[in-house]
Coordinates of C-alpha atoms in Angstrom, one line a residue:
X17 CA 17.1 -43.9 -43.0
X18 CA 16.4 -44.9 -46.7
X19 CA 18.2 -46.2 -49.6
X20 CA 17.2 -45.4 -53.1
X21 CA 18.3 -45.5 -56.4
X22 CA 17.7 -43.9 -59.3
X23 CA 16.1 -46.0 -62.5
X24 CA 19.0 -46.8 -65.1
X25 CA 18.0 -45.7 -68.1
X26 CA 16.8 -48.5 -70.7
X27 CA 19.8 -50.3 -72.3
X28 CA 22.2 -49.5 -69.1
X29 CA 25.2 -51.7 -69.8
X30 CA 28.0 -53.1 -67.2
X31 CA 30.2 -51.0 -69.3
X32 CA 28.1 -47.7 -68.8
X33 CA 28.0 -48.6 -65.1
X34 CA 31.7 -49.0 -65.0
X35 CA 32.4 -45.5 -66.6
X36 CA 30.1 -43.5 -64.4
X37 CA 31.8 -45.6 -61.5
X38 CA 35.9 -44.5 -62.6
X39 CA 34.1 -40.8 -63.8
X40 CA 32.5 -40.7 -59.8
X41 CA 36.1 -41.8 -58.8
X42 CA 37.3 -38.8 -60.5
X43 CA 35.8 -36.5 -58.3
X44 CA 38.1 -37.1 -55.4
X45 CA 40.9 -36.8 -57.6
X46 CA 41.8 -40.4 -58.2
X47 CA 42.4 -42.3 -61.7
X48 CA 40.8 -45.9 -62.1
X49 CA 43.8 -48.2 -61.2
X50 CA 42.6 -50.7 -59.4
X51 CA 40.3 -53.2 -61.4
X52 CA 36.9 -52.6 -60.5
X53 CA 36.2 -56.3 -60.6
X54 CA 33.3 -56.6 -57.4
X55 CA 29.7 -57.5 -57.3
X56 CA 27.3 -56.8 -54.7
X57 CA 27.6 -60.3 -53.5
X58 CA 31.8 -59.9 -53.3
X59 CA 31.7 -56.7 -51.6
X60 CA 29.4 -58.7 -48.9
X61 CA 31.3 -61.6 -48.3
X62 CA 34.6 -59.9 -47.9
X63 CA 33.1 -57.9 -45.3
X64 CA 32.0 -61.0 -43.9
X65 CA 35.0 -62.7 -44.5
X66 CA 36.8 -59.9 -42.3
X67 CA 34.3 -60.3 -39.2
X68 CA 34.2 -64.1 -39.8
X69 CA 32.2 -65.4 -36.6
X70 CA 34.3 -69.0 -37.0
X71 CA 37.3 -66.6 -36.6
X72 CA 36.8 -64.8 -33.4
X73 CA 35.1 -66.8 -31.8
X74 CA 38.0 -69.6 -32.1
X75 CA 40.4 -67.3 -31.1
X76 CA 39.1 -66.2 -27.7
X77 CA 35.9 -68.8 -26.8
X78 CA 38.0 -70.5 -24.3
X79 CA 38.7 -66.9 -22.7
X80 CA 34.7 -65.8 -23.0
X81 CA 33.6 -69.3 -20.9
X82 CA 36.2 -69.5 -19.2
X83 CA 35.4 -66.4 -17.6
X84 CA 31.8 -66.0 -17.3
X85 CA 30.7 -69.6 -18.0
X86 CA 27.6 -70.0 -20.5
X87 CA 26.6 -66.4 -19.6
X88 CA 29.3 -65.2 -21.8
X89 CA 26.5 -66.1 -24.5
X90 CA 24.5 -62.9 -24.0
X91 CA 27.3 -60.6 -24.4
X92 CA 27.2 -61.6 -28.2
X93 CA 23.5 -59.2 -28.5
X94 CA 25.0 -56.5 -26.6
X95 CA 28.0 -56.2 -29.5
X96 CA 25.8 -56.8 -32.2
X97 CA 23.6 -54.3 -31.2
X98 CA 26.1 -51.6 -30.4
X99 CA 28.4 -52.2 -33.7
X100 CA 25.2 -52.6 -35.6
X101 CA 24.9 -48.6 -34.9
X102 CA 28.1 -47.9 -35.6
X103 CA 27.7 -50.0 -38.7
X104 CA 24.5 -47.9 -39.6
X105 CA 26.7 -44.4 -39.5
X106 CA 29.6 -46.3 -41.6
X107 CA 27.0 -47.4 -44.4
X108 CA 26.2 -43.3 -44.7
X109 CA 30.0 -42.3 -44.6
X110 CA 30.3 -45.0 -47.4
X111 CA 27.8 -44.1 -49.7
X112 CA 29.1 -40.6 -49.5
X113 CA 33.0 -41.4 -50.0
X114 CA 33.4 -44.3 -52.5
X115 CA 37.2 -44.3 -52.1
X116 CA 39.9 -46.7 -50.6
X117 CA 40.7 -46.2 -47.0
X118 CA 37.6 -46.0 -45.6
X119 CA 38.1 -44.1 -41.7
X120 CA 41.0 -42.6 -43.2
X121 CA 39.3 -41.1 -46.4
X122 CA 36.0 -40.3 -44.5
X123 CA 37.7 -38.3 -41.7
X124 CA 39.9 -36.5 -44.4
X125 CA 37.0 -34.9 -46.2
X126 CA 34.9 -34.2 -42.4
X127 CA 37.7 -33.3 -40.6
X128 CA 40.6 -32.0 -42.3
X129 CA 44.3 -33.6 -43.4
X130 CA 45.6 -34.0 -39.7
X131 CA 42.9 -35.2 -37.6
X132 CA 42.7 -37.7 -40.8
X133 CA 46.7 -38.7 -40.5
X134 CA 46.4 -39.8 -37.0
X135 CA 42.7 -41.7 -37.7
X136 CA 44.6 -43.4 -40.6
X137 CA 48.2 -44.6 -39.0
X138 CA 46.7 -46.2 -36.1
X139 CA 43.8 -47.4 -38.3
X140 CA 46.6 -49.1 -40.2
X141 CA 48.4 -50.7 -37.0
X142 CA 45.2 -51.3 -35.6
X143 CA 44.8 -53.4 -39.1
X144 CA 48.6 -54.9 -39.1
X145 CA 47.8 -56.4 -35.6
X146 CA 45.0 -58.1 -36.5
X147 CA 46.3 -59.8 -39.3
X148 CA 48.7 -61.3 -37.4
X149 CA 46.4 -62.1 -35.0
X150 CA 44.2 -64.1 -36.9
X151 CA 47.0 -65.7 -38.7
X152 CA 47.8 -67.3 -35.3
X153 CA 44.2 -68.3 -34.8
X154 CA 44.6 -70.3 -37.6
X155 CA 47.4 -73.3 -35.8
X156 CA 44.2 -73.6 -32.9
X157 CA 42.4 -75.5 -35.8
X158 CA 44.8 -76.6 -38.3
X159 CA 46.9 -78.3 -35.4
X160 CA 44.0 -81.0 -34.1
X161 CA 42.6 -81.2 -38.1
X162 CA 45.9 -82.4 -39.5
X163 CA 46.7 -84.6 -36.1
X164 CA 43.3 -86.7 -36.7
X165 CA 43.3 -87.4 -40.1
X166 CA 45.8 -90.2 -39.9
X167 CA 48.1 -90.0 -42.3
X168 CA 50.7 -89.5 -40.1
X169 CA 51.1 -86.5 -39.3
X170 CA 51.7 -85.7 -35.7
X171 CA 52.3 -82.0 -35.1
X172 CA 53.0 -80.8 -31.3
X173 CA 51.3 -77.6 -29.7
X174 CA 54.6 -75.1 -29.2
X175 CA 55.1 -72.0 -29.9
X176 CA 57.4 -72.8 -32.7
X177 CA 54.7 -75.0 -34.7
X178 CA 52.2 -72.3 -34.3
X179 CA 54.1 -69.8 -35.7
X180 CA 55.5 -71.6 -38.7
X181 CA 51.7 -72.6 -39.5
X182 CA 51.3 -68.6 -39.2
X183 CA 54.1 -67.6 -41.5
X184 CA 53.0 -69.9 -44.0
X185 CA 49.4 -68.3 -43.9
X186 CA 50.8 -64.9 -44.4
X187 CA 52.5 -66.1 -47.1
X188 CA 50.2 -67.2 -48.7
X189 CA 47.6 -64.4 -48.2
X190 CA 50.1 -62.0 -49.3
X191 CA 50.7 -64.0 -52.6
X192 CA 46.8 -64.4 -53.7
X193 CA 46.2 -60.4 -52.9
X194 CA 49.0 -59.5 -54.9
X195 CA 47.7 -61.3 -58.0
X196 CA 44.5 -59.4 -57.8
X197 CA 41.1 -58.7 -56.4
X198 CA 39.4 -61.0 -58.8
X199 CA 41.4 -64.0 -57.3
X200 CA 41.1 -62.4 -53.7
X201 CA 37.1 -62.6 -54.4
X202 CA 37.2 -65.8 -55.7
X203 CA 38.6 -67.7 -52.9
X204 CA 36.1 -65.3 -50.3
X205 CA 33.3 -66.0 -52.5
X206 CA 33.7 -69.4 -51.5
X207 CA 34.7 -69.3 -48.2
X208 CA 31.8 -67.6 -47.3
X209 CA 29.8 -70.5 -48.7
X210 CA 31.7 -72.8 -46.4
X211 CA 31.3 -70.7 -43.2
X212 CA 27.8 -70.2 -43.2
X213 CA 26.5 -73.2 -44.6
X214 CA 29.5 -75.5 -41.9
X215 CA 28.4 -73.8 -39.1
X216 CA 25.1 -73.7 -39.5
X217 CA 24.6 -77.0 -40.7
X218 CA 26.9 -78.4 -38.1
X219 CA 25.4 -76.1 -35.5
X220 CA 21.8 -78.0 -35.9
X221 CA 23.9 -81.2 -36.1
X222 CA 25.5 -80.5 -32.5
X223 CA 21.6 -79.5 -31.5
X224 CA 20.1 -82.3 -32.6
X225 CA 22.4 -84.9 -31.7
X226 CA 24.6 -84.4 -29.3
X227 CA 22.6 -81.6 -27.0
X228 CA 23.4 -82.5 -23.0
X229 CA 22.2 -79.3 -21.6
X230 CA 19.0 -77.1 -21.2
X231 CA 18.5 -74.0 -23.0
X232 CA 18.1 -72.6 -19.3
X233 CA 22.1 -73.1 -18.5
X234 CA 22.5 -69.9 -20.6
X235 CA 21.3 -68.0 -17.4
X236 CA 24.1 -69.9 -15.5
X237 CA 26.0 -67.4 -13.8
X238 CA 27.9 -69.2 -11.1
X239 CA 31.5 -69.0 -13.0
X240 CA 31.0 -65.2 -13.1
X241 CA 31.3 -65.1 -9.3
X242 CA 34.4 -67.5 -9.0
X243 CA 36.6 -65.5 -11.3
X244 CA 35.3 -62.4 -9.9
X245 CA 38.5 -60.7 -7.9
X246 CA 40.8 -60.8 -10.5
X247 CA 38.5 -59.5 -13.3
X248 CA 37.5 -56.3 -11.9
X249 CA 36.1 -57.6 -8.2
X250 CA 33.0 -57.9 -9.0
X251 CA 30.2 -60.3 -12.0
X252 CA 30.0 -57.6 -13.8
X253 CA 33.8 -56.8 -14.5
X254 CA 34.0 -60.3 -15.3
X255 CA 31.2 -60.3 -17.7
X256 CA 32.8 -57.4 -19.3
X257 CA 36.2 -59.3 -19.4
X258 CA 34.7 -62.3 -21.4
X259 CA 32.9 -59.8 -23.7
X260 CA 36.4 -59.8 -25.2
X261 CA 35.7 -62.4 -27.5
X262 CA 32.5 -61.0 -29.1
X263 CA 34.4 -57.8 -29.5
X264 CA 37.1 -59.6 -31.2
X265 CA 34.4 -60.6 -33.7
X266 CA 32.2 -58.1 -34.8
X267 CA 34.5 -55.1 -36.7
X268 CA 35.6 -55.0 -39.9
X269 CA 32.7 -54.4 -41.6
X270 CA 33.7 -51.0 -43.2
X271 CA 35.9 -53.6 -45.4
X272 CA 33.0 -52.8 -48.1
X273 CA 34.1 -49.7 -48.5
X274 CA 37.7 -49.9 -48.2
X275 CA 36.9 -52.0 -51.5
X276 CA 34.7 -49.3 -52.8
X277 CA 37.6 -48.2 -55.9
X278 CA 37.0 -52.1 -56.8
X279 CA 33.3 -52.5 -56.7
X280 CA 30.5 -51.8 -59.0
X281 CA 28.3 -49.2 -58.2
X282 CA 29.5 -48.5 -54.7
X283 CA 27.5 -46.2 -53.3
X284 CA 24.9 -48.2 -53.1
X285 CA 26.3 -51.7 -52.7
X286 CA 28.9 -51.0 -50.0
X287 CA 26.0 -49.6 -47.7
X288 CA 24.0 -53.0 -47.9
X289 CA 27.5 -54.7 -48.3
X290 CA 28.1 -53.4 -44.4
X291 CA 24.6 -53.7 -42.6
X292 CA 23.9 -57.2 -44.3
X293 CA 27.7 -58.2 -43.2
X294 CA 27.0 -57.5 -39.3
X295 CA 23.5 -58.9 -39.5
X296 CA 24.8 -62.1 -41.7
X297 CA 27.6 -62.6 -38.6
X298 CA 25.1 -62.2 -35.7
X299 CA 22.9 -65.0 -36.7
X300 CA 25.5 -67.0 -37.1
X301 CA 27.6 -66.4 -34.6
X302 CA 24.6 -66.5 -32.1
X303 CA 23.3 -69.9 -33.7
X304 CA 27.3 -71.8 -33.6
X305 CA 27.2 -70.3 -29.8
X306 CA 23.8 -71.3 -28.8
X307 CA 25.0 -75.2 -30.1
X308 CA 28.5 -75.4 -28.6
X309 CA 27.2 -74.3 -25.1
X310 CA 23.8 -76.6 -25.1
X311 CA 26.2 -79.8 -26.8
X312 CA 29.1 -79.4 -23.1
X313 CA 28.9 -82.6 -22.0
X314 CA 28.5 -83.2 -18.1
X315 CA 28.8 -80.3 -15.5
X316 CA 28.9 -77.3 -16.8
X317 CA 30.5 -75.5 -13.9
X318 CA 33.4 -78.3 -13.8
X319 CA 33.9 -77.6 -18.1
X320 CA 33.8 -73.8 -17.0
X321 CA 36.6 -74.4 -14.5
X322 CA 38.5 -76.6 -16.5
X323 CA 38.8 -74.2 -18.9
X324 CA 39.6 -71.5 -17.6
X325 CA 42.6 -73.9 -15.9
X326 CA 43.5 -74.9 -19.3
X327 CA 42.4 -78.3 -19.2
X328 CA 40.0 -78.3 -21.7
X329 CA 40.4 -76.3 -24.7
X330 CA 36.8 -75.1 -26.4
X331 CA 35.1 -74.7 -28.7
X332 CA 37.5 -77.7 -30.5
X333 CA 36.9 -80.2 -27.7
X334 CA 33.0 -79.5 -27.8
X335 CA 33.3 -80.1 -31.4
X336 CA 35.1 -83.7 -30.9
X337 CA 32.2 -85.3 -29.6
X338 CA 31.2 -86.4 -33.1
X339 CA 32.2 -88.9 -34.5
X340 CA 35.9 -88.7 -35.9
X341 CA 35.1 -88.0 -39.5
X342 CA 32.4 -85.4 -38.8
X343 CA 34.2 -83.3 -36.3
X344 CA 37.5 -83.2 -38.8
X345 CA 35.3 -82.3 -41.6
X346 CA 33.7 -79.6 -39.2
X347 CA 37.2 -78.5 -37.8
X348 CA 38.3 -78.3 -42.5
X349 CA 35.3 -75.8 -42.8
X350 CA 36.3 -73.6 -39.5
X351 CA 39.9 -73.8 -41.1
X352 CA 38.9 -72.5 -44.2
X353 CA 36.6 -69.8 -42.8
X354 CA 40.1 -68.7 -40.9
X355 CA 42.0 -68.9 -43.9
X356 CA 39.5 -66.4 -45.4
X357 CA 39.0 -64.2 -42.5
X358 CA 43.1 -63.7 -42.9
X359 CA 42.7 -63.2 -46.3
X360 CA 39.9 -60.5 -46.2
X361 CA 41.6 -58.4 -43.0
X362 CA 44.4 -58.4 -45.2
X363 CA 43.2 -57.2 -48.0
X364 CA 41.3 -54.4 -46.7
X365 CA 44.4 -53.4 -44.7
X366 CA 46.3 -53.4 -48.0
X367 CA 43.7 -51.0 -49.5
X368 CA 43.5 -48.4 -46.8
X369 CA 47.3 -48.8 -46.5
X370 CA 47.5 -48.0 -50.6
X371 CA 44.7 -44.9 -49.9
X372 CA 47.0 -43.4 -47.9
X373 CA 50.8 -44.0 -49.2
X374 CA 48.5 -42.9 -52.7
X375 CA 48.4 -39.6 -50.9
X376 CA 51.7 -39.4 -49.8
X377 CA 50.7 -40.1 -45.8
X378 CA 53.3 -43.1 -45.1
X379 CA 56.8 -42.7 -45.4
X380 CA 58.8 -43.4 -48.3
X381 CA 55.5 -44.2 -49.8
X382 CA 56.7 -43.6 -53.2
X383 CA 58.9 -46.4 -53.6
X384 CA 56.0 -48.7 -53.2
X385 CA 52.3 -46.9 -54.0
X386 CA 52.2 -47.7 -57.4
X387 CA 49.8 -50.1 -59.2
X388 CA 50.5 -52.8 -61.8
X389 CA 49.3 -52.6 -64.9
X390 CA 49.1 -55.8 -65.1
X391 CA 47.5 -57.1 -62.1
X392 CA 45.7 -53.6 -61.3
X393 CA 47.2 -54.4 -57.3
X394 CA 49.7 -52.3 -55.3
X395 CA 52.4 -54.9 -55.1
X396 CA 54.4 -52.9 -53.2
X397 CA 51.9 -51.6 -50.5
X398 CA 50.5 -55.4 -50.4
X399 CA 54.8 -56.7 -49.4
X400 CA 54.8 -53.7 -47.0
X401 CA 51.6 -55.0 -44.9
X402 CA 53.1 -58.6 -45.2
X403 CA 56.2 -58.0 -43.7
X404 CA 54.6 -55.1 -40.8
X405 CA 52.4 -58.5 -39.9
X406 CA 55.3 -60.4 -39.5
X407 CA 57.1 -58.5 -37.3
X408 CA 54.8 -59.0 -34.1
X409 CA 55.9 -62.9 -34.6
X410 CA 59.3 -62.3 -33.5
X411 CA 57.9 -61.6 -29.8
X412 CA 54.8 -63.9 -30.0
X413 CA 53.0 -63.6 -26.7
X414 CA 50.0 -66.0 -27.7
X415 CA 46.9 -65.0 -30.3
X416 CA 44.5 -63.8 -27.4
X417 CA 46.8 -61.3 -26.3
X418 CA 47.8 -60.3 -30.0
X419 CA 43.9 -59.9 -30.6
X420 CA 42.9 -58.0 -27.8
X421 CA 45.4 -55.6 -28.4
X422 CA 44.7 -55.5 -32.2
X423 CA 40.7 -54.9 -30.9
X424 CA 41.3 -52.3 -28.5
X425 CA 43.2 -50.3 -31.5
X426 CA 40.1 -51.1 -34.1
X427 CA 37.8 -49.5 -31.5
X428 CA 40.0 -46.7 -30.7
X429 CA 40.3 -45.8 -34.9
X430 CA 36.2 -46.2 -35.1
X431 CA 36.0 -43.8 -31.9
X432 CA 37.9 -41.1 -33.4
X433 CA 36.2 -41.4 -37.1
X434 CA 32.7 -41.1 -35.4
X435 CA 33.9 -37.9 -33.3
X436 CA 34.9 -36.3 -36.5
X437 CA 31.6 -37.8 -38.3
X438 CA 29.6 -36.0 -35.5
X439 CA 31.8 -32.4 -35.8
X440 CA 30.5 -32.5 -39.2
X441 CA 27.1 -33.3 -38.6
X442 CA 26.9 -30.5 -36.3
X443 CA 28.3 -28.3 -38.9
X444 CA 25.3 -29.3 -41.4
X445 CA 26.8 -32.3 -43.4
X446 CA 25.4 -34.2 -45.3
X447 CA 24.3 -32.2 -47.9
X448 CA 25.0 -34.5 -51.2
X449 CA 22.5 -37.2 -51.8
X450 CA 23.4 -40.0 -52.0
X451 CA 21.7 -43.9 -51.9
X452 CA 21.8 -44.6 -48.4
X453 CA 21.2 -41.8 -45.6
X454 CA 20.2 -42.1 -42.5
X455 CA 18.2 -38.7 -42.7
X456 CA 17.5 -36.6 -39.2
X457 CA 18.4 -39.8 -37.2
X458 CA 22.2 -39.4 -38.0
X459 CA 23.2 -37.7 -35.1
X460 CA 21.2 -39.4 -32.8
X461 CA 23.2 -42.8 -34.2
X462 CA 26.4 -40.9 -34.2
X463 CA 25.6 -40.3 -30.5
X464 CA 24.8 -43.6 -29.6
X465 CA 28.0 -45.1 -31.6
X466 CA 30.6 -42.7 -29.6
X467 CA 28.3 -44.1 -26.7
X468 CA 29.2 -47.3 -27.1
X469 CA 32.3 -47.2 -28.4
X470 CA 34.0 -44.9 -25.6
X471 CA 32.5 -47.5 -23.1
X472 CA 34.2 -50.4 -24.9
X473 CA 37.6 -48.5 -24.8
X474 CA 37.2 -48.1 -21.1
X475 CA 36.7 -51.7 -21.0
X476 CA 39.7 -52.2 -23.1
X477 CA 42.0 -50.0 -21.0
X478 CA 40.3 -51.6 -17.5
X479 CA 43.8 -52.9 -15.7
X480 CA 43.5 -56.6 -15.3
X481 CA 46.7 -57.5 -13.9
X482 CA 47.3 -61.6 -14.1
X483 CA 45.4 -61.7 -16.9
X484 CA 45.8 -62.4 -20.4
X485 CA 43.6 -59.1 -21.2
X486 CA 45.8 -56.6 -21.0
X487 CA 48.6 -57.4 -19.1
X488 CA 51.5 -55.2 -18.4
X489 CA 54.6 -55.7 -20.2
X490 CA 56.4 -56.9 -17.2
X491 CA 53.9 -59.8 -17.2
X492 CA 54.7 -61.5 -20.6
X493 CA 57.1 -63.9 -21.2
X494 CA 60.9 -64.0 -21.8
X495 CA 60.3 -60.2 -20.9
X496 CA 63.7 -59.0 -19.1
X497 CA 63.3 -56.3 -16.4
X498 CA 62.2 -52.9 -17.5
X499 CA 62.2 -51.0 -14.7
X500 CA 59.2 -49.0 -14.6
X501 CA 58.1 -49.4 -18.2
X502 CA 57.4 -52.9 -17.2
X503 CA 53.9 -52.1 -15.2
X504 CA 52.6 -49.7 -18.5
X505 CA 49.6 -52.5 -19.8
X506 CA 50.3 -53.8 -23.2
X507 CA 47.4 -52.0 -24.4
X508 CA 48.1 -48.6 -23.4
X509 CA 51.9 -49.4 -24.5
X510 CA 51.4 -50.2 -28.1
X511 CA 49.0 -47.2 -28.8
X512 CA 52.2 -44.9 -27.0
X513 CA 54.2 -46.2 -29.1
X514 CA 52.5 -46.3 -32.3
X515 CA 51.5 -42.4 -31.7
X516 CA 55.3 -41.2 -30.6
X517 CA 56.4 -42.8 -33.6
X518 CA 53.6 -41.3 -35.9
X519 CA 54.1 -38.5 -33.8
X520 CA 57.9 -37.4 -34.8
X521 CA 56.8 -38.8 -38.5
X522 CA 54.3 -36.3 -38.8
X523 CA 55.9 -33.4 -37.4
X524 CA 59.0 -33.8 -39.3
X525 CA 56.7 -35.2 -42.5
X526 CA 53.4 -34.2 -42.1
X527 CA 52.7 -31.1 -40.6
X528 CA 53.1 -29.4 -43.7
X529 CA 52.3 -31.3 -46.1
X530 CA 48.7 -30.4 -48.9
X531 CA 45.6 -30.1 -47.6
X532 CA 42.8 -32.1 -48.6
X533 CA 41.5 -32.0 -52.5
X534 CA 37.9 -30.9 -52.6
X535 CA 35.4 -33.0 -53.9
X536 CA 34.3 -32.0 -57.3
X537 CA 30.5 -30.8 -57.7
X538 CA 28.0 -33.9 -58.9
X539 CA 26.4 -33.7 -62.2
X540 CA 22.9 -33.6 -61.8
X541 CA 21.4 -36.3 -60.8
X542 CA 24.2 -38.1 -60.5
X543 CA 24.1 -40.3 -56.9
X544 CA 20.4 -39.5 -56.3

């Protein structure tokens, strides 16, 4: 694999760069609407923003120890190194196809308008989910930050507080992506800054000070074995269970080229934008979950058990051993990382939203896929995702069932854009060249990514009945009695039902509609 770039020719301005960026653009068919507004460092943080380590591994740490006690640690390498090669055949994809949408605009050119539809709509639920998702994550924090400052605030842990603190999050999100990508990158820019620099910093800080345990208690297996029948019957069902939480972290990262219509010189920026974005999270990550697990106070088998009863609730209550000023200030910079993690999934599921309604693929798309030209945003496409977000809330079944259901449906869209990916490989693409290829390994990574990601959707669609992964519908709460229906899992359930829905949509829509727009030929030279 290689990236290269052609020399720019003495006296190469911004502005030159910009016009061979909207006249690129305008091989696909497209006009420069959107403001074209992102640096290299932009397009990597909101990829970063979107995988956000703080993010997932808030959401679902309690889930991952619980589970499989400190062993949970090592299943953080295994999905780094597995979406890492799935990262590696994005980066290609988005050095050739420097459009919004990303899956959705990558398996419309490789494998044809329908295969693309399908990729696309559950690409976009997939992407609804998880915005909700993470906009519950956000109370976990926000809840004990705003209780300990003392100022008299006193918020109680319901349902109903968590998803007012949620609403007003989407709100929010939806308002600052509205008024533009420039503002959007603004507030990532810096939240970035925050995340890596808190948890690293507070990481070494939880090392340094406050360390009760060996680095040997990461090979402490003994929780895997308690919570063995009902994960599977066996350690390594459970371990696979608790690799939810790394697999609720590490996706997202094709966010850099979603963005692609908005930053500068995209073909060869949204490549390093995605690779440095996964390799950015996995130090982190790895670092923040190396400190939490050596800083457990006491017996770590007895904090394993207590929390998978509920009685303890990490990583928050490994992060209150500091003193009272510290851990709040710690618990503001996880808070913010959230805050930008909701705005960047967001965002990047307003953009593939916009590629596609831009094409005519939702319905009634053109009441709303028009840009302003004033703001250079899709206002209408960025209310739509607001409101889909929302509508999960009105049957909230808690964030870690939200999240592993949004997951599953990530890893299902990624699975189906690298089996189109590898059709076209097979049939001789690539054949433009572009900055970043991976050369005569790409099919052997294209392999190894449908590998990977067909094993995780097993995983995903594993029954674990009394469980919070995947439980059937019958099993949530307030459910009334459905009869049959009621033992479908939750999973399986909302992929039916997005797919008989876009089902009928396409065939009385769809079916018929244009086929894809070639790409116009290159000038000479042009993306070498």
């Amino acid at each position: 694999m290689s990236i290269t770039q052609k020399p720019a020719p003495a006296g190469h301005s911004a502005e030159d760069t910009g016009h061979h960026d909207s006249h690129d653009l305008a091989r696909f068919g497209y006009a420069q609407e959107l403001k074209r507004a992102l640096g290299v460092y932009s397009s990597f943080a909101v990829a970063f923003s979107y995988i956000s380590p703080s993010t997932g591994i808030f959401t679902l740490y309690f889930l991952g120890f619980g589970l499989a006690g400190p062993a949970f640690f090592w299943s953080w390498p295994i999905v780094i190194v597995g979406q890492l090669i799935v990262g590696l055949n994005f980066a290609e994809l988005s050095s050739h196809f420097p459009v919004a949408g990303s899956v959705y605009q990558w398996t419309r050119y490789l494998a044809g308008k329908n295969f693309a539809w399908f990729t696309g709509w559950i690409y976009l639920f997939a992407g609804v989910l998880t915005v909700c998702a993470v906009d519950v994550t956000i109370p976990i924090v926000i809840i004990p930050l705003l209780n300990g400052l003392n100022v008299g605030i006193n918020l109680t842990n319901n349902t109903s507080t968590q998803i007012t603190i949620a609403v007003i999050t989407l709100i929010s999100t939806t308002a600052l992506n509205i008024f533009g990508v420039r503002l959007v990158a603004i507030v990532n820019n810096t939240g970035v800054v925050f995340e890596i620099l808190g948890m690293v910093v507070f990481a070494f800080v939880l090392i340094i000070f406050f360390a009760h345990q060996s680095p040997a208690v990461l090979l402490n297996g003994h929780q895997l074995t308690v919570n063995a029948p009902p994960y599977g019957g066996s350690p390594a069902g459970v371990f696979l269970a608790a690799m939810m939480m790394s697999l609720f972290v590490v996706f997202g990262f094709d966010t850099a080229s979603t963005l692609a219509e908005e930053t500068k010189n995209p073909r060869r920026e949204a490549p390093r934008a995605v690779l440095a974005a996964i390799i950015g999270a996995a130090i982190i990550g790895a670092t923040f979950l190396f400190a939490t697990i050596i800083a457990i106070p006491g017996d770590v088998d007895k904090y394993a058990s207590d929390t998978a009863a509920g009685a303890v609730a990490p990583p928050v209550s490994i992060i209150q051993q500091m003193p009272g000023w510290a851990a709040e200030l710690y618990l503001f910079v996880v808070a913010a990382a959230i805050y930008v993690c909701c705005l960047a999934i967001q965002t990047s599921t307003i953009r593939l939203a916009f590629g596609m309604s831009r094409d005519g693929k939702l319905p009634l798309s053109r009441y709303y896929n028009k840009v302003s030209s004033s703001l250079h945003t899709p206002i209408g496409v960025c209310l739509l995702v607001g409101v889909l977000a929302a509508i999960p809330l009105l049957y909230y079944s808690g964030a870690g069932t939200v999240a592993i259901a949004a997951t599953g449906m990530i890893y299902l869209s990624y699975f189906l854009c690298n089996i189109a990916v590898l059709r076209a490989r097979l049939k001789g693409w690539p054949t433009e060249k572009v900055p970043f290829k991976l050369g005569s390994w790409g099919s052997i990574v294209n392999i190894l990514a449908l590998v990977w990601g067909g094993s995780m959707l097993i995983n995903f669609l594993w029954p674990r009945p009394g469980t919070i992964i995947n439980p059937v519908l019958g099993a949530l709460p307030n459910v009334p009695d459905l009869g049959p229906v009621g033992n479908i899992p939750i999973f399986e359930a909302t992929v039916g039902a997005i797919l008989i829905v876009g089902f009928v949509y396409w065939l009385v829509a769809q079916r018929s509609a244009a086929d894809v727009t070639p790409i116009k030929p290159a000038e000479a030279g042009a993306t070498a």
